[in-house]
Amino acid sequence: MTDSDFIKVASIDEIPVGQVKVFEFDDERITVCNVSGSLYAVSDICSHDYALLSEGEFENNEITCPRHGARFDVTTGKALCLPAVVPVQTYAVELRGSEVWLSPTQPAKPV
Ligand code: FES
């Protein structure tokens, strides 16, 4: 992963603990989630069918699809319950000082 893959997208003030914020890159919609002060980024598109995860409930490390209720762990992208079985794509995100930097091309390192 090179530093040039990362884009400065926000200030941490824009994504408080327990909140999400969506960023769009060409065809990609990526949701950055603040889990207790740590940032995680996943695709905003549910892997079951089309729905925007950022419009669902977000609590602790789980985001719930607003359409059929599948839950995903945003730290890993894993689907936690049916009807979704396929994980959502994760993306590398870093906090540099108060700046949020996101890579729309690189997956997150496994946690
Ligand atoms: S579209 Fe998300 S659970 Fe069906």
mmCIF file of C-alpha atoms and ligand atoms in Angstrom:
data_model
loop_
_atom_site.group_PDB
_atom_site.id
_atom_site.type_symbol
_atom_site.label_atom_id
_atom_site.label_comp_id
_atom_site.label_asym_id
_atom_site.label_seq_id
_atom_site.Cartn_x
_atom_site.Cartn_y
_atom_site.Cartn_z
ATOM 1 C CA MET A 1 0.000 0.000 0.000
ATOM 2 C CA THR A 2 1.448 3.340 -0.933
ATOM 3 C CA ASP A 3 0.703 6.667 0.616
ATOM 4 C CA SER A 4 -0.583 7.936 -2.723
ATOM 5 C CA ASP A 5 -3.543 5.543 -2.442
ATOM 6 C CA PHE A 6 -4.917 7.644 0.389
ATOM 7 C CA ILE A 7 -7.118 10.708 0.000
ATOM 8 C CA LYS A 8 -7.896 13.186 2.741
ATOM 9 C CA VAL A 9 -11.686 13.035 3.044
ATOM 10 C CA ALA A 10 -12.709 14.689 6.291
ATOM 11 C CA SER A 11 -11.843 15.986 9.700
ATOM 12 C CA ILE A 12 -12.491 13.607 12.604
ATOM 13 C CA ASP A 13 -14.958 16.206 13.943
ATOM 14 C CA GLU A 14 -17.253 15.289 11.034
ATOM 15 C CA ILE A 15 -17.459 11.622 12.132
ATOM 16 C CA PRO A 16 -18.134 11.528 15.888
ATOM 17 C CA VAL A 17 -18.080 8.272 17.874
ATOM 18 C CA GLY A 18 -21.073 6.129 16.910
ATOM 19 C CA GLN A 19 -21.611 7.951 13.622
ATOM 20 C CA VAL A 20 -20.958 7.144 9.976
ATOM 21 C CA LYS A 21 -20.178 9.314 6.971
ATOM 22 C CA VAL A 22 -20.370 8.364 3.304
ATOM 23 C CA PHE A 23 -17.838 9.261 0.629
ATOM 24 C CA GLU A 24 -18.316 8.717 -3.084
ATOM 25 C CA PHE A 25 -15.563 7.824 -5.551
ATOM 26 C CA ASP A 26 -16.609 7.210 -9.147
ATOM 27 C CA ASP A 27 -18.864 4.134 -8.806
ATOM 28 C CA GLU A 28 -17.907 3.423 -5.201
ATOM 29 C CA ARG A 29 -19.801 4.521 -2.091
ATOM 30 C CA ILE A 30 -17.750 4.017 1.066
ATOM 31 C CA THR A 31 -19.010 4.443 4.618
ATOM 32 C CA VAL A 32 -16.518 5.443 7.293
ATOM 33 C CA CYS A 33 -17.656 4.337 10.761
ATOM 34 C CA ASN A 34 -16.377 5.592 14.094
ATOM 35 C CA VAL A 35 -16.303 2.666 16.560
ATOM 36 C CA SER A 36 -15.283 4.008 19.976
ATOM 37 C CA GLY A 37 -12.765 6.364 18.393
ATOM 38 C CA SER A 38 -11.352 3.880 15.872
ATOM 39 C CA LEU A 39 -12.256 4.316 12.225
ATOM 40 C CA TYR A 40 -13.338 1.541 9.861
ATOM 41 C CA ALA A 41 -14.467 1.820 6.257
ATOM 42 C CA VAL A 42 -16.765 -0.516 4.356
ATOM 43 C CA SER A 43 -18.735 -0.465 1.150
ATOM 44 C CA ASP A 44 -22.003 1.383 1.636
ATOM 45 C CA ILE A 45 -23.813 -1.127 -0.576
ATOM 46 C CA CYS A 46 -25.346 -4.161 1.125
ATOM 47 C CA SER A 47 -24.007 -7.461 -0.224
ATOM 48 C CA HIS A 48 -27.460 -9.083 -0.171
ATOM 49 C CA ASP A 49 -29.253 -6.808 -2.599
ATOM 50 C CA TYR A 50 -29.186 -3.093 -3.214
ATOM 51 C CA ALA A 51 -29.530 -0.909 -0.120
ATOM 52 C CA LEU A 52 -27.424 1.806 1.490
ATOM 53 C CA LEU A 53 -25.981 0.607 4.791
ATOM 54 C CA SER A 54 -25.365 4.196 5.896
ATOM 55 C CA GLU A 55 -29.142 4.606 6.060
ATOM 56 C CA GLY A 56 -29.420 1.758 8.580
ATOM 57 C CA GLU A 57 -28.770 1.590 12.305
ATOM 58 C CA PHE A 58 -25.160 1.746 13.480
ATOM 59 C CA GLU A 59 -24.344 0.609 16.997
ATOM 60 C CA ASN A 60 -21.009 -0.484 18.477
ATOM 61 C CA ASN A 61 -19.273 -2.234 15.555
ATOM 62 C CA GLU A 62 -22.421 -3.335 13.724
ATOM 63 C CA ILE A 63 -24.351 -1.717 10.921
ATOM 64 C CA THR A 64 -27.802 -2.995 9.998
ATOM 65 C CA CYS A 65 -29.148 -2.950 6.470
ATOM 66 C CA PRO A 66 -32.336 -0.877 6.377
ATOM 67 C CA ARG A 67 -33.925 -3.107 3.730
ATOM 68 C CA HIS A 68 -33.982 -6.691 5.079
ATOM 69 C CA GLY A 69 -32.104 -6.346 8.358
ATOM 70 C CA ALA A 70 -28.783 -8.077 7.665
ATOM 71 C CA ARG A 71 -26.080 -6.950 10.086
ATOM 72 C CA PHE A 72 -22.403 -6.471 9.245
ATOM 73 C CA ASP A 73 -19.332 -6.119 11.430
ATOM 74 C CA VAL A 74 -17.704 -2.949 10.112
ATOM 75 C CA THR A 75 -14.322 -3.957 11.566
ATOM 76 C CA THR A 76 -14.117 -7.004 9.282
ATOM 77 C CA GLY A 77 -16.914 -6.569 6.725
ATOM 78 C CA LYS A 78 -18.379 -9.940 7.765
ATOM 79 C CA ALA A 79 -22.093 -10.604 7.455
ATOM 80 C CA LEU A 80 -23.382 -11.461 10.923
ATOM 81 C CA CYS A 81 -26.856 -12.701 10.024
ATOM 82 C CA LEU A 82 -29.118 -13.651 7.167
ATOM 83 C CA PRO A 83 -30.211 -12.755 4.612
ATOM 84 C CA ALA A 84 -26.665 -11.562 3.808
ATOM 85 C CA VAL A 85 -23.946 -14.218 3.648
ATOM 86 C CA VAL A 86 -21.282 -12.375 1.645
ATOM 87 C CA PRO A 87 -19.062 -9.840 3.444
ATOM 88 C CA VAL A 88 -18.969 -6.214 2.385
ATOM 89 C CA GLN A 89 -15.689 -4.854 1.064
ATOM 90 C CA THR A 90 -13.481 -3.132 3.619
ATOM 91 C CA TYR A 91 -11.207 -0.186 2.862
ATOM 92 C CA ALA A 92 -8.088 1.163 4.515
ATOM 93 C CA VAL A 93 -8.732 4.290 6.561
ATOM 94 C CA GLU A 94 -6.322 6.202 8.767
ATOM 95 C CA LEU A 95 -6.536 9.010 11.258
ATOM 96 C CA ARG A 96 -3.584 11.364 10.801
ATOM 97 C CA GLY A 97 -3.811 13.945 13.537
ATOM 98 C CA SER A 98 -7.374 15.176 13.154
ATOM 99 C CA GLU A 99 -7.545 14.294 9.441
ATOM 100 C CA VAL A 100 -9.322 11.237 8.053
ATOM 101 C CA TRP A 101 -7.514 9.616 5.122
ATOM 102 C CA LEU A 102 -9.190 6.897 3.070
ATOM 103 C CA SER A 103 -7.987 4.571 0.354
ATOM 104 C CA PRO A 104 -10.769 3.747 -2.115
ATOM 105 C CA THR A 105 -8.580 1.048 -3.684
ATOM 106 C CA GLN A 106 -6.990 -0.816 -0.759
ATOM 107 C CA PRO A 107 -8.777 -3.201 1.613
ATOM 108 C CA ALA A 108 -8.351 -2.740 5.347
ATOM 109 C CA LYS A 109 -5.695 -4.802 7.059
ATOM 110 C CA PRO A 110 -7.267 -7.805 8.807
ATOM 111 C CA VAL A 111 -8.086 -7.111 12.476
HETATM 112 S S1 FES B 1 -30.574 -5.550 0.805
HETATM 113 FE FE1 FES B 1 -29.523 -5.583 2.715
HETATM 114 S S2 FES B 1 -30.324 -7.308 3.739
HETATM 115 FE FE2 FES B 1 -31.313 -7.309 1.832
#
